[in-house]
PDB file of C-alpha atoms in Angstrom:
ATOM      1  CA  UNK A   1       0.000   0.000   0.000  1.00 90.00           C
ATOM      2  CA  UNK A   2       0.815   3.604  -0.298  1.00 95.00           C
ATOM      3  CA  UNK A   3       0.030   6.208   2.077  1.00 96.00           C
ATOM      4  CA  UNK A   4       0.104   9.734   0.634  1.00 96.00           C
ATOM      5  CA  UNK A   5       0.145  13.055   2.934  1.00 97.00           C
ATOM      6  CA  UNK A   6      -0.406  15.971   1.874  1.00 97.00           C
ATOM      7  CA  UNK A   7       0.177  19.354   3.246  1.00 96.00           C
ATOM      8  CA  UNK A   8      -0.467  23.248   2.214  1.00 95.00           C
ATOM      9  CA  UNK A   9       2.838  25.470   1.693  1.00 89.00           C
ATOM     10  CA  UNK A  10       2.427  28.405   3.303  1.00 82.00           C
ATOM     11  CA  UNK A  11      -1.179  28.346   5.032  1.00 76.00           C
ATOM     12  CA  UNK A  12      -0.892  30.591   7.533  1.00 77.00           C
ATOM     13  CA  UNK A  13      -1.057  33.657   4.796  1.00 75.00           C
ATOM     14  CA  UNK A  14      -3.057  31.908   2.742  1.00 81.00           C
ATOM     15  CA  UNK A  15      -6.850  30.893   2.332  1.00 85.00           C
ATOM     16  CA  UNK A  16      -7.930  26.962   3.130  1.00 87.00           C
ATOM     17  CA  UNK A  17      -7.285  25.246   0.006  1.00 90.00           C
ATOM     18  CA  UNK A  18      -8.024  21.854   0.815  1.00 93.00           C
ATOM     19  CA  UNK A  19     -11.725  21.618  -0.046  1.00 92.00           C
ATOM     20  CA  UNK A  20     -10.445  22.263  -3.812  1.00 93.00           C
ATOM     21  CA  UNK A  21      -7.735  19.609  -3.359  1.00 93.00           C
ATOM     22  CA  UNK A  22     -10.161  16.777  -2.308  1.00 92.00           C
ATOM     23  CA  UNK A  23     -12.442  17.691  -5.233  1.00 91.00           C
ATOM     24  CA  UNK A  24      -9.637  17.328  -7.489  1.00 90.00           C
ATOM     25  CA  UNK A  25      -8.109  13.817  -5.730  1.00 90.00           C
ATOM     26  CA  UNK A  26     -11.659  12.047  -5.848  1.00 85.00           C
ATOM     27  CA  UNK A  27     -11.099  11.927  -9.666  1.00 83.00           C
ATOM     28  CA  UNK A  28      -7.596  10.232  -9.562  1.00 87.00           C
ATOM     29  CA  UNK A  29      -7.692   7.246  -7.496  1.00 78.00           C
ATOM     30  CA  UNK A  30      -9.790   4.314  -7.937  1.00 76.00           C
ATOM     31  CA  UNK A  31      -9.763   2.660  -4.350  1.00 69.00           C
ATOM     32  CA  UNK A  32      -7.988   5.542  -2.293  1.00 68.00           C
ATOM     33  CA  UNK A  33      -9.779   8.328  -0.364  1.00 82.00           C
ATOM     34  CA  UNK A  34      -9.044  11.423   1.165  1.00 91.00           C
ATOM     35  CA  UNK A  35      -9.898  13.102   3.729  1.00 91.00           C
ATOM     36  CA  UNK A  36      -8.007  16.423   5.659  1.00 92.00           C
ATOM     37  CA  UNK A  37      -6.356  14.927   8.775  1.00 88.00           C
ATOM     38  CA  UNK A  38      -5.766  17.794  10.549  1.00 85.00           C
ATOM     39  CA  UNK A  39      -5.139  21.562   9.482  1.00 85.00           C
ATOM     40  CA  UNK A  40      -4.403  22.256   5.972  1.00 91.00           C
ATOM     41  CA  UNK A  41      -3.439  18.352   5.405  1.00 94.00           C
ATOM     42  CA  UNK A  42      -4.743  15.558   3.518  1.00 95.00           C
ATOM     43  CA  UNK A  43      -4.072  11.917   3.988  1.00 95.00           C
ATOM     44  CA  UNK A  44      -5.093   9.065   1.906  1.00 94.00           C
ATOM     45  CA  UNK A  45      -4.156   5.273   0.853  1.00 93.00           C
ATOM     46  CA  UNK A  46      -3.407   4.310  -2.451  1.00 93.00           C
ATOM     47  CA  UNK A  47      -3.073   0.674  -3.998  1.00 92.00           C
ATOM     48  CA  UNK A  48      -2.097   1.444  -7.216  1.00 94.00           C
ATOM     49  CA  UNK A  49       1.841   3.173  -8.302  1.00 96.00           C
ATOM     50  CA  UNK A  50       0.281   4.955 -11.306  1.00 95.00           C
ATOM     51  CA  UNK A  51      -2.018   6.821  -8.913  1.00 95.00           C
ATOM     52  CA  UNK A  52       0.498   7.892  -6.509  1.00 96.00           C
ATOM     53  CA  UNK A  53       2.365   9.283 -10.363  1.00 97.00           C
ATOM     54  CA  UNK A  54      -0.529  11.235 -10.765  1.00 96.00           C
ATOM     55  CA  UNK A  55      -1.793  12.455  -7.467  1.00 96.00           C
ATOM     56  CA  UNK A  56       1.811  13.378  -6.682  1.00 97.00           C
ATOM     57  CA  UNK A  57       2.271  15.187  -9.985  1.00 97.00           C
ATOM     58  CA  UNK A  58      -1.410  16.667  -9.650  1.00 96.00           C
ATOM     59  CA  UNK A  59      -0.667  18.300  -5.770  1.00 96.00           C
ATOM     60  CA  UNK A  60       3.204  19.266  -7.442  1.00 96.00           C
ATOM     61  CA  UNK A  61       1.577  21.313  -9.896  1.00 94.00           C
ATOM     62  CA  UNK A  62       0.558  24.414  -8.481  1.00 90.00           C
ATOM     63  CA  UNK A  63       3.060  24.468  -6.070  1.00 91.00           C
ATOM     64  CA  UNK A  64       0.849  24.685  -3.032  1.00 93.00           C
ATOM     65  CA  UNK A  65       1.871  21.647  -1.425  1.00 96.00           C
ATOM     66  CA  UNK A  66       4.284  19.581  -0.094  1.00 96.00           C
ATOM     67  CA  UNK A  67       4.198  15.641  -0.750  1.00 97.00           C
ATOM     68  CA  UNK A  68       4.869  12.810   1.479  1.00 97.00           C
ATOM     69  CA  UNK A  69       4.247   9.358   0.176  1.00 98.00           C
ATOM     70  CA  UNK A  70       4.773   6.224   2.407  1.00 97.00           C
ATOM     71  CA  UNK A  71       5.874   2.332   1.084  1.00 96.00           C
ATOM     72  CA  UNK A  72       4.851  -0.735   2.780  1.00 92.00           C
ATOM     73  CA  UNK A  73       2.433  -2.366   4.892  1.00 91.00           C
ATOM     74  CA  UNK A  74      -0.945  -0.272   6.750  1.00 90.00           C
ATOM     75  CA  UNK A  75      -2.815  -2.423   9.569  1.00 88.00           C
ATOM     76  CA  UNK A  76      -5.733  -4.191   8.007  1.00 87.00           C
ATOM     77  CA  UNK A  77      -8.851  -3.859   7.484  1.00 87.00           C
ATOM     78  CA  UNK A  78      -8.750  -0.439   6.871  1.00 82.00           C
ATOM     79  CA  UNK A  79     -10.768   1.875   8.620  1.00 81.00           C
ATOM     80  CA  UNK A  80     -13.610   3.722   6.796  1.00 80.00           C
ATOM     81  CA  UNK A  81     -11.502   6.975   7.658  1.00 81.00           C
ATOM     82  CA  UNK A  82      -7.913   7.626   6.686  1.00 80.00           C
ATOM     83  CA  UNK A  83      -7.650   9.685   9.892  1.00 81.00           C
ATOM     84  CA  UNK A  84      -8.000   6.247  11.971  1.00 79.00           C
ATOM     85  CA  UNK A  85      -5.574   4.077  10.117  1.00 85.00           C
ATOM     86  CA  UNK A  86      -2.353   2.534  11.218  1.00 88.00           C
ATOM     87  CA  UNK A  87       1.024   0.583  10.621  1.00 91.00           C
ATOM     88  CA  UNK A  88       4.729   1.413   9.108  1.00 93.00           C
ATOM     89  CA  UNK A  89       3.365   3.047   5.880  1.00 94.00           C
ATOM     90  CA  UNK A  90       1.442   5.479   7.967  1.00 94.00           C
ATOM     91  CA  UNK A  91       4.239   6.604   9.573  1.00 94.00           C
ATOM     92  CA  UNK A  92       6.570   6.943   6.631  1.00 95.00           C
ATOM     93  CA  UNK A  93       4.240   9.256   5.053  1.00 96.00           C
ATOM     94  CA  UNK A  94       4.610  11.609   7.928  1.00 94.00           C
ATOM     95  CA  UNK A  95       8.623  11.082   7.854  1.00 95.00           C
ATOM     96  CA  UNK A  96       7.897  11.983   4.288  1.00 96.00           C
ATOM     97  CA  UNK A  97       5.885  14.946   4.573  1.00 96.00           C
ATOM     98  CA  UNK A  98       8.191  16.389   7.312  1.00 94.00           C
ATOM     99  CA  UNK A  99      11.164  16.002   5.033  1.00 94.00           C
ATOM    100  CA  UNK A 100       9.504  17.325   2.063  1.00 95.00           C
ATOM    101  CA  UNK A 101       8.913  20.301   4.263  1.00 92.00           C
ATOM    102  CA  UNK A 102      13.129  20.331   4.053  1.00 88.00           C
ATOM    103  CA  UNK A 103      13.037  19.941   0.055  1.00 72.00           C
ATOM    104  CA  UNK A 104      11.001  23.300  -0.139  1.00 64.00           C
ATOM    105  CA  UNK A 105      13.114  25.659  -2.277  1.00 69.00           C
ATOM    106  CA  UNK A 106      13.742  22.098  -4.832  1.00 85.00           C
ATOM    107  CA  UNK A 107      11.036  19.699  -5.101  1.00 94.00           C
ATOM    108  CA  UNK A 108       8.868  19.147  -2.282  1.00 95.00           C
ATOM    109  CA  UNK A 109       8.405  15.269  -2.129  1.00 97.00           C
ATOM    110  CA  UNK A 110       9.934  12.618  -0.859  1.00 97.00           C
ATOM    111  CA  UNK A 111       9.158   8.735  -0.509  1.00 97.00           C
ATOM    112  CA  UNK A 112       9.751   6.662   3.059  1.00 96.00           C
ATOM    113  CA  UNK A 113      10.236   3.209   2.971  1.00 94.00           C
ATOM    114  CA  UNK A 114       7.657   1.526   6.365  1.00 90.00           C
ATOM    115  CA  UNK A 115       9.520  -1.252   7.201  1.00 66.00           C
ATOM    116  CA  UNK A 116      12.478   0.261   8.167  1.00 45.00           C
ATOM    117  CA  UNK A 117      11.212   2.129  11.352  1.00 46.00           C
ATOM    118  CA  UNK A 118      14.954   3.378  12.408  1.00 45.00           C
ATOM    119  CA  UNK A 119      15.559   5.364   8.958  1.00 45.00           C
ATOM    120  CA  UNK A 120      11.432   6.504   8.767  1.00 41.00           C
ATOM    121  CA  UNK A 121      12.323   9.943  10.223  1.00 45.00           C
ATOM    122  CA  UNK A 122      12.200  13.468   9.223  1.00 40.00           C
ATOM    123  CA  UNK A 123      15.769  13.759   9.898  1.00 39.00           C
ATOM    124  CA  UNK A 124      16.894  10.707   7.283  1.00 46.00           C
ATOM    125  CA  UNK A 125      17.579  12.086   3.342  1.00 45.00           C
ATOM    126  CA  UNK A 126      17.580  10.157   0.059  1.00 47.00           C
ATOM    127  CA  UNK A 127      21.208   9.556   0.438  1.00 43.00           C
ATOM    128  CA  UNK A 128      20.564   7.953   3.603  1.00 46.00           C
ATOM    129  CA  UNK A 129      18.316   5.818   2.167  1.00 43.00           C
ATOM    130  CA  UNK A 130      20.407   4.867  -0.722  1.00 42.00           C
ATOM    131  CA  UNK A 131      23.095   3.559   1.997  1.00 47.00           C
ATOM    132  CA  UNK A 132      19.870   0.996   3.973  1.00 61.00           C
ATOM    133  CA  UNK A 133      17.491  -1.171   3.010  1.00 84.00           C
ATOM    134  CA  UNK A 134      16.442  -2.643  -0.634  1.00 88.00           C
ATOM    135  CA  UNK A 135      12.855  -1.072   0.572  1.00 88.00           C
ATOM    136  CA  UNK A 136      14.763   2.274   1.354  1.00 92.00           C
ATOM    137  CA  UNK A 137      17.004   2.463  -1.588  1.00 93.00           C
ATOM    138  CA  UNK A 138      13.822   1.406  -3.664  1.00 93.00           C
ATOM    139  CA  UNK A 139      12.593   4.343  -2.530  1.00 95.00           C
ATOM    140  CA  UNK A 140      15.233   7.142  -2.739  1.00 95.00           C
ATOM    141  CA  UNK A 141      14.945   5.853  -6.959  1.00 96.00           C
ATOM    142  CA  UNK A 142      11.681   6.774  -7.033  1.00 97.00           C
ATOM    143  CA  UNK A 143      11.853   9.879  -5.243  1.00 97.00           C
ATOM    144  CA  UNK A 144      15.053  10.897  -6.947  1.00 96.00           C
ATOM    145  CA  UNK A 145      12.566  10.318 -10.596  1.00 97.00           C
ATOM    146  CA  UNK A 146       9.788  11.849  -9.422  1.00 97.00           C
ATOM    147  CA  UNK A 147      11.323  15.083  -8.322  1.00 96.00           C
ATOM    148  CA  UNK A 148      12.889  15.316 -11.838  1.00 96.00           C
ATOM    149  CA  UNK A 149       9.117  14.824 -13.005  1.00 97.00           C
ATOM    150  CA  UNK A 150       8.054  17.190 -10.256  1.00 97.00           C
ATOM    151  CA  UNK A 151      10.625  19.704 -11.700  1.00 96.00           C
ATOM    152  CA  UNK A 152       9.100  19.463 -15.288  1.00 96.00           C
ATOM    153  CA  UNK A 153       5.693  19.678 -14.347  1.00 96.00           C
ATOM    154  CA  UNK A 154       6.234  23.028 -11.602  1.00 94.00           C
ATOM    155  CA  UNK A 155       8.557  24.850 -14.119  1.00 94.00           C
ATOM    156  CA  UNK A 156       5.321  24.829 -16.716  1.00 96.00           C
ATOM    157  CA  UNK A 157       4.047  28.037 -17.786  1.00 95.00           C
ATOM    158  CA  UNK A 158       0.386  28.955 -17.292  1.00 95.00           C
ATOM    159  CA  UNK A 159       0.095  29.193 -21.281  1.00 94.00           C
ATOM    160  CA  UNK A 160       2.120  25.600 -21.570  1.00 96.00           C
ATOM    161  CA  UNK A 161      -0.735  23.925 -19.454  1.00 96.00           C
ATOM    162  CA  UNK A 162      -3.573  25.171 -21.464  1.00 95.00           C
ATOM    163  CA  UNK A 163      -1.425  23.010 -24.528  1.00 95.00           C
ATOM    164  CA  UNK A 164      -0.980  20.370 -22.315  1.00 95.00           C
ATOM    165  CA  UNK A 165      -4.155  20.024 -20.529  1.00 93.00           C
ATOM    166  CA  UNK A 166      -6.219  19.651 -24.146  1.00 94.00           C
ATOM    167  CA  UNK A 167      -3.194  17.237 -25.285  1.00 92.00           C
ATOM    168  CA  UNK A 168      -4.380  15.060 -22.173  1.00 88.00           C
ATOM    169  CA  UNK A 169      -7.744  15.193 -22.887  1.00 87.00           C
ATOM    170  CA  UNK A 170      -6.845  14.506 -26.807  1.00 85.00           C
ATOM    171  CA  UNK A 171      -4.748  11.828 -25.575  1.00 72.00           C
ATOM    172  CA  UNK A 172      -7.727  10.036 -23.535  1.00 68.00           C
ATOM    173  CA  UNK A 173     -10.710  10.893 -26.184  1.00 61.00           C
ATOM    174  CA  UNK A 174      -8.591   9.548 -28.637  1.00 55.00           C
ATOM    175  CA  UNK A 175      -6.331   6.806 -26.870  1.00 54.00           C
ATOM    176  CA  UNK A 176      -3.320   8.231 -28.414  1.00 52.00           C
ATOM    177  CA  UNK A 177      -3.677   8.446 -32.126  1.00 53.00           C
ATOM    178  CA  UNK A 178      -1.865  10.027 -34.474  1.00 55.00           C
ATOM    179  CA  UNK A 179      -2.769  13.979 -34.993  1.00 73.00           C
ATOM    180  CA  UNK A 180      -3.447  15.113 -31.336  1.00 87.00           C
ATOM    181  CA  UNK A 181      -1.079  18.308 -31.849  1.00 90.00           C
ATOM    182  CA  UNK A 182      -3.452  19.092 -34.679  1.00 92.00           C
ATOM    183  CA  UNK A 183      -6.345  18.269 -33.017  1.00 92.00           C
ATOM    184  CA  UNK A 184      -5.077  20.541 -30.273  1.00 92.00           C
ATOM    185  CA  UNK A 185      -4.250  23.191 -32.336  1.00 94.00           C
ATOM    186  CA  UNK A 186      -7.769  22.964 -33.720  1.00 94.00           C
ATOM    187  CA  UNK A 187      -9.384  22.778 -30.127  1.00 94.00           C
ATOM    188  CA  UNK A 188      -7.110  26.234 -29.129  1.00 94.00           C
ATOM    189  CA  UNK A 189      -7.460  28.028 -32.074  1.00 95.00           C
ATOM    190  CA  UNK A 190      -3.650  28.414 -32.512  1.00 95.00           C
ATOM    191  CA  UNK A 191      -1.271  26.604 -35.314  1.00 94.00           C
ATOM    192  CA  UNK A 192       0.650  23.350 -34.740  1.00 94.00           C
ATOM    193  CA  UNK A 193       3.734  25.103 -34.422  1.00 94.00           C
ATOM    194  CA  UNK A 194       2.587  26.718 -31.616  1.00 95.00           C
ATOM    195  CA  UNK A 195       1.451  23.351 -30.389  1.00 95.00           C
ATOM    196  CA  UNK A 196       5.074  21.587 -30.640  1.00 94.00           C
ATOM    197  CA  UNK A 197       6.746  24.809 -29.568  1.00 95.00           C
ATOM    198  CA  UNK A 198       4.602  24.590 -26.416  1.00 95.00           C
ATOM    199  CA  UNK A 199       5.383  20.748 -26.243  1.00 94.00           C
ATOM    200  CA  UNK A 200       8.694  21.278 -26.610  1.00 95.00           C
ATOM    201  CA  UNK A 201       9.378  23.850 -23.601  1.00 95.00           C
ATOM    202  CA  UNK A 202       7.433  22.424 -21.699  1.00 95.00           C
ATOM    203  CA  UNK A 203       8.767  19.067 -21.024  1.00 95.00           C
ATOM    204  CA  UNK A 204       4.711  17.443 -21.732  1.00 93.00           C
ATOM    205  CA  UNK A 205       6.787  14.302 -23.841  1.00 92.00           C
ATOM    206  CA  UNK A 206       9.897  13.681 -21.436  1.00 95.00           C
ATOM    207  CA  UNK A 207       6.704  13.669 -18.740  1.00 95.00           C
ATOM    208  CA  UNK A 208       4.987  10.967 -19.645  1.00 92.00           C
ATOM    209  CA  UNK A 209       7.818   8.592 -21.382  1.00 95.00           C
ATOM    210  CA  UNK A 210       9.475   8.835 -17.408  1.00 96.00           C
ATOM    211  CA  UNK A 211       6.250   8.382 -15.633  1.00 96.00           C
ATOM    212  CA  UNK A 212       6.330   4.058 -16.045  1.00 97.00           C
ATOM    213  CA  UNK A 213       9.782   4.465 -14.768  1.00 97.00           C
ATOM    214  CA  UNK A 214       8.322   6.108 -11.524  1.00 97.00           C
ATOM    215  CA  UNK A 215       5.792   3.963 -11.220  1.00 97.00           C
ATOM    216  CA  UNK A 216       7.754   0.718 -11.708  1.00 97.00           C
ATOM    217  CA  UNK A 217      10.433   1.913  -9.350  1.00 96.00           C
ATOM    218  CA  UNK A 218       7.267   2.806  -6.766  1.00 97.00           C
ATOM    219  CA  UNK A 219       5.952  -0.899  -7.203  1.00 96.00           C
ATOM    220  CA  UNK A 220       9.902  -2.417  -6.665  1.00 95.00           C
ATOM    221  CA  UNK A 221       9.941  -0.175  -3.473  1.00 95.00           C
ATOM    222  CA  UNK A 222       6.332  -1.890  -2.291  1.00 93.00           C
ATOM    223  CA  UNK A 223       7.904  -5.407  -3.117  1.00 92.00           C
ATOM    224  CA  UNK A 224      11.079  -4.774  -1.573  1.00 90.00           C
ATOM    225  CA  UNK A 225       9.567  -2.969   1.559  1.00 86.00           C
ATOM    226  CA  UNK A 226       7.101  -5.884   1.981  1.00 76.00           C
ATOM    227  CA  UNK A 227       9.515  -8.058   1.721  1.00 66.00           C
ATOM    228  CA  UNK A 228      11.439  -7.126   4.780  1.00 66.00           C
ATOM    229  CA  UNK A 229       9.604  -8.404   7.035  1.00 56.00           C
TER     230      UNK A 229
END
């Protein structure tokens, strides 16, 4: 399992943001929900690695919040509320939260490995990691790929997203044929150079041909982490 908290950057000067969070998150999992935990957090378990890719990515992109995800084993059954559950993964998301916090002026996310309860601690880094565990180097890969993600997808311009955002809808309508630019192009009213110029800067291809490696090196981190038992 993976246990994702999330927490607002900067809340004490800003207005309560959560509510539009949830709203957003209930569309992106399949099995996981969220709820706030307490304050301007939200906490919520995940089964699935290419749903941590793209709740992680989605709370990365406006660059409101900080993201902890935790690897390995929660205490079963699960609770109807997030708020009540338990076990190692629960606490490596808050290890991971709290040392996200650290990663503020890169980007803020990091991954915790559950099983290893020692190293599941604000204080331990990726490097750290990379030195413990299979579970904990499994997981300093995946955050070391998703922050390079991260980095693509925060660095996006507001007028790169509007390209993107209609590319990913193209990209679903159409499962991926041939012509989306110009379909894009069509949709925005703007030529296909534009388009590919847009696609270009903005990373939107390098995205999504890394995503399966951050979501296979998420799944190796579950295996490995459950593993050490």
């Amino acid at each position: 399992m993976y246990v994702m908290t999330i927490d607002q950057r900067g809340s004490t000067g800003d207005i309560d943001r959560v509510p539009g969070l949830l709203e957003g998150l209930s569309a992106l999992s399949t099995a996981g929900r969220f709820e706030r935990s307490v304050g301007d957090e939200v906490q919520g378990v995940v089964e699935r690695a290419d749903e941590v890719v793209e709740i992680a990515l989605h709370a990365l992109r406006s660059g409101r919040w900080y993201v902890g995800i935790g690897v390995g084993e929660v205490d079963l059954p699960l609770p109807a509320s997030p708020r009540e559950g338990s076990g190692p993964a629960f606490v490596a998301a808050r290890a991971a939260v709290d040392r996200a916090k650290g990663a503020a002026a890169h980007v803020p996310l990091a991954v915790v490995a559950g099983r290893d309860r020692r190293r599941a601690n604000a204080a331990t880094t990726a490097a750290d990691g990379a030195s413990g565990s299979q579970g904990a180097r499994a997981c300093a890969n995946a955050e070391a790929v998703l922050r390079l993600i991260g980095r693509l997808v925060q660095d996006r311009t507001a007028a790169q997203w509007k390209v993107v955002d209609v590319l990913r809808s193209v990209r679903h309508d159409t499962h991926g044929t041939h012509g989306s630019q110009k379909i894009a192009a069509q949709k925005l009213g703007i030529t296909e150079q534009s388009v590919s110029r847009a696609v270009l800067r903005s990373g939107w291809q390098e995205e999504w041909a890394a995503r399966p490696a951050a979501e296979l090196l998420l799944t190796l981190a579950h295996d490995c982490t459950e593993g050490e038992k």
